Amino acid sequence: MPETLIKVDLSKSAYDNDMIHNRWHPDIPIVAWVNPGDDFIIETVDWTGGFIKNNDSADDVRDIDLSIVHFLSGPIGRQGCRARRPPGGRSARRWTLEGKPVGL
């Protein structure tokens, strides 16, 4: 069975897990590393961080603060990748592995 790199306890707030954040930013440190070909599991919370409950009320949908949503697990680094500036690019990062783009 693959290793679980990021575990989530749904009974706790997403803010209590230092491997979850709610926006990408270059200052957020990598929380786990993988190698090319690794199999792994990443647990995550829903996009609201657990604010929307499974009940018969729609109040949580009405009352959600949209400035704090978009929860993400990670970031996870991939060994062998490096950041480089694409030709003509000013601020975008493109990750490469063995000279081939693997994402932005």
PDB file of C-alpha atoms in Angstrom:
ATOM      1  CA  MET A   1       0.000   0.000   0.000  1.00  0.00           C
ATOM      2  CA  PRO A   2       1.338   3.461  -0.860  1.00  0.00           C
ATOM      3  CA  GLU A   3       2.500   5.746   1.924  1.00  0.00           C
ATOM      4  CA  THR A   4       0.089   8.468   3.081  1.00  0.00           C
ATOM      5  CA  LEU A   5       2.112  11.688   2.902  1.00  0.00           C
ATOM      6  CA  ILE A   6      -0.566  14.026   4.234  1.00  0.00           C
ATOM      7  CA  LYS A   7      -3.183  12.852   6.737  1.00  0.00           C
ATOM      8  CA  VAL A   8      -6.335  14.738   7.645  1.00  0.00           C
ATOM      9  CA  ASP A   9      -8.457  14.408  10.774  1.00  0.00           C
ATOM     10  CA  LEU A  10     -11.896  15.631   9.698  1.00  0.00           C
ATOM     11  CA  SER A  11     -12.917  16.141  13.326  1.00  0.00           C
ATOM     12  CA  LYS A  12     -10.337  18.967  13.607  1.00  0.00           C
ATOM     13  CA  SER A  13     -10.153  22.370  11.953  1.00  0.00           C
ATOM     14  CA  ALA A  14      -8.176  22.607   8.712  1.00  0.00           C
ATOM     15  CA  TYR A  15      -6.277  25.461  10.385  1.00  0.00           C
ATOM     16  CA  ASP A  16      -4.837  22.964  12.902  1.00  0.00           C
ATOM     17  CA  ASN A  17      -3.056  20.948  10.184  1.00  0.00           C
ATOM     18  CA  ASP A  18       0.234  22.554   9.106  1.00  0.00           C
ATOM     19  CA  MET A  19       0.174  20.538   5.867  1.00  0.00           C
ATOM     20  CA  ILE A  20      -2.975  22.351   4.653  1.00  0.00           C
ATOM     21  CA  HIS A  21      -3.194  25.926   3.422  1.00  0.00           C
ATOM     22  CA  ASN A  22      -5.762  27.989   1.541  1.00  0.00           C
ATOM     23  CA  ARG A  23      -3.748  29.608  -1.246  1.00  0.00           C
ATOM     24  CA  TRP A  24      -0.568  28.952  -3.195  1.00  0.00           C
ATOM     25  CA  HIS A  25       2.312  31.241  -2.310  1.00  0.00           C
ATOM     26  CA  PRO A  26       6.062  30.813  -2.895  1.00  0.00           C
ATOM     27  CA  ASP A  27       6.771  31.264   0.834  1.00  0.00           C
ATOM     28  CA  ILE A  28       4.765  28.164   1.808  1.00  0.00           C
ATOM     29  CA  PRO A  29       7.368  25.465   2.478  1.00  0.00           C
ATOM     30  CA  ILE A  30       7.210  22.029   0.869  1.00  0.00           C
ATOM     31  CA  VAL A  31       5.758  19.576   3.391  1.00  0.00           C
ATOM     32  CA  ALA A  32       6.769  16.302   1.716  1.00  0.00           C
ATOM     33  CA  TRP A  33       9.014  15.102  -1.105  1.00  0.00           C
ATOM     34  CA  VAL A  34       8.431  12.360  -3.686  1.00  0.00           C
ATOM     35  CA  ASN A  35      10.577  10.730  -6.315  1.00  0.00           C
ATOM     36  CA  PRO A  36       9.517  10.173  -9.930  1.00  0.00           C
ATOM     37  CA  GLY A  37       7.454   6.978 -10.078  1.00  0.00           C
ATOM     38  CA  ASP A  38       6.510   6.990  -6.374  1.00  0.00           C
ATOM     39  CA  ASP A  39       2.993   5.956  -5.443  1.00  0.00           C
ATOM     40  CA  PHE A  40       1.541   7.931  -2.553  1.00  0.00           C
ATOM     41  CA  ILE A  41      -1.704   9.061  -0.968  1.00  0.00           C
ATOM     42  CA  ILE A  42      -2.656  12.625  -0.066  1.00  0.00           C
ATOM     43  CA  GLU A  43      -5.671  13.298   2.122  1.00  0.00           C
ATOM     44  CA  THR A  44      -7.374  16.671   1.955  1.00  0.00           C
ATOM     45  CA  VAL A  45     -10.371  18.566   3.268  1.00  0.00           C
ATOM     46  CA  ASP A  46     -13.128  19.937   1.075  1.00  0.00           C
ATOM     47  CA  TRP A  47     -12.687  23.389  -0.482  1.00  0.00           C
ATOM     48  CA  THR A  48     -14.434  25.061   2.482  1.00  0.00           C
ATOM     49  CA  GLY A  49     -12.171  23.520   5.122  1.00  0.00           C
ATOM     50  CA  GLY A  50     -15.132  21.662   6.624  1.00  0.00           C
ATOM     51  CA  PHE A  51     -17.356  24.737   6.988  1.00  0.00           C
ATOM     52  CA  ILE A  52     -20.218  23.176   4.992  1.00  0.00           C
ATOM     53  CA  LYS A  53     -21.744  20.373   7.044  1.00  0.00           C
ATOM     54  CA  ASN A  54     -23.723  17.316   5.967  1.00  0.00           C
ATOM     55  CA  ASN A  55     -27.052  18.308   7.511  1.00  0.00           C
ATOM     56  CA  ASP A  56     -30.467  19.537   6.390  1.00  0.00           C
ATOM     57  CA  SER A  57     -29.640  23.242   6.714  1.00  0.00           C
ATOM     58  CA  ALA A  58     -28.438  25.487   3.906  1.00  0.00           C
ATOM     59  CA  ASP A  59     -27.346  28.197   6.359  1.00  0.00           C
ATOM     60  CA  ASP A  60     -23.692  27.167   6.130  1.00  0.00           C
ATOM     61  CA  VAL A  61     -23.769  27.653   2.342  1.00  0.00           C
ATOM     62  CA  ARG A  62     -25.402  31.062   2.766  1.00  0.00           C
ATOM     63  CA  ASP A  63     -23.053  32.164   5.547  1.00  0.00           C
ATOM     64  CA  ILE A  64     -19.688  30.943   4.257  1.00  0.00           C
ATOM     65  CA  ASP A  65     -16.874  33.492   4.186  1.00  0.00           C
ATOM     66  CA  LEU A  66     -15.582  33.162   0.615  1.00  0.00           C
ATOM     67  CA  SER A  67     -12.361  35.007   1.483  1.00  0.00           C
ATOM     68  CA  ILE A  68     -11.031  32.010   3.424  1.00  0.00           C
ATOM     69  CA  VAL A  69     -11.966  29.055   1.222  1.00  0.00           C
ATOM     70  CA  HIS A  70      -9.948  27.011  -1.290  1.00  0.00           C
ATOM     71  CA  PHE A  71      -8.116  24.685   1.086  1.00  0.00           C
ATOM     72  CA  LEU A  72      -5.245  22.677  -0.386  1.00  0.00           C
ATOM     73  CA  SER A  73      -2.957  19.920   0.848  1.00  0.00           C
ATOM     74  CA  GLY A  74       0.753  20.366   0.318  1.00  0.00           C
ATOM     75  CA  PRO A  75       2.796  21.613  -1.348  1.00  0.00           C
ATOM     76  CA  ILE A  76       4.600  18.433  -2.307  1.00  0.00           C
ATOM     77  CA  GLY A  77       7.996  18.600  -3.959  1.00  0.00           C
ATOM     78  CA  ARG A  78       9.194  16.226  -6.636  1.00  0.00           C
ATOM     79  CA  GLN A  79      12.847  15.226  -6.500  1.00  0.00           C
ATOM     80  CA  GLY A  80      14.740  16.015  -9.701  1.00  0.00           C
ATOM     81  CA  CYS A  81      12.703  19.114 -10.593  1.00  0.00           C
ATOM     82  CA  ARG A  82      14.049  22.629 -10.731  1.00  0.00           C
ATOM     83  CA  ALA A  83      12.392  25.998 -11.298  1.00  0.00           C
ATOM     84  CA  ARG A  84      13.310  27.933 -14.410  1.00  0.00           C
ATOM     85  CA  ARG A  85      11.955  31.033 -16.056  1.00  0.00           C
ATOM     86  CA  PRO A  86      10.338  30.281 -19.430  1.00  0.00           C
ATOM     87  CA  PRO A  87      11.697  32.217 -22.419  1.00  0.00           C
ATOM     88  CA  GLY A  88      10.250  35.723 -22.317  1.00  0.00           C
ATOM     89  CA  GLY A  89       8.590  35.017 -18.962  1.00  0.00           C
ATOM     90  CA  ARG A  90       8.841  37.456 -16.098  1.00  0.00           C
ATOM     91  CA  SER A  91       7.262  35.788 -13.091  1.00  0.00           C
ATOM     92  CA  ALA A  92       5.815  32.424 -14.128  1.00  0.00           C
ATOM     93  CA  ARG A  93       7.564  29.276 -12.970  1.00  0.00           C
ATOM     94  CA  ARG A  94       7.754  26.163 -15.050  1.00  0.00           C
ATOM     95  CA  TRP A  95       8.981  22.963 -13.442  1.00  0.00           C
ATOM     96  CA  THR A  96      11.096  20.619 -15.496  1.00  0.00           C
ATOM     97  CA  LEU A  97      12.184  17.043 -15.036  1.00  0.00           C
ATOM     98  CA  GLU A  98      14.959  15.860 -17.276  1.00  0.00           C
ATOM     99  CA  GLY A  99      14.405  18.932 -19.428  1.00  0.00           C
ATOM    100  CA  LYS A 100      10.677  18.299 -19.997  1.00  0.00           C
ATOM    101  CA  PRO A 101       7.938  20.579 -18.546  1.00  0.00           C
ATOM    102  CA  VAL A 102       5.903  18.905 -15.783  1.00  0.00           C
ATOM    103  CA  GLY A 103       3.605  21.743 -14.707  1.00  0.00           C
ATOM    104  CA  LEU A 104       3.296  25.396 -13.800  1.00  0.00           C
TER     105      LEU A 104
END
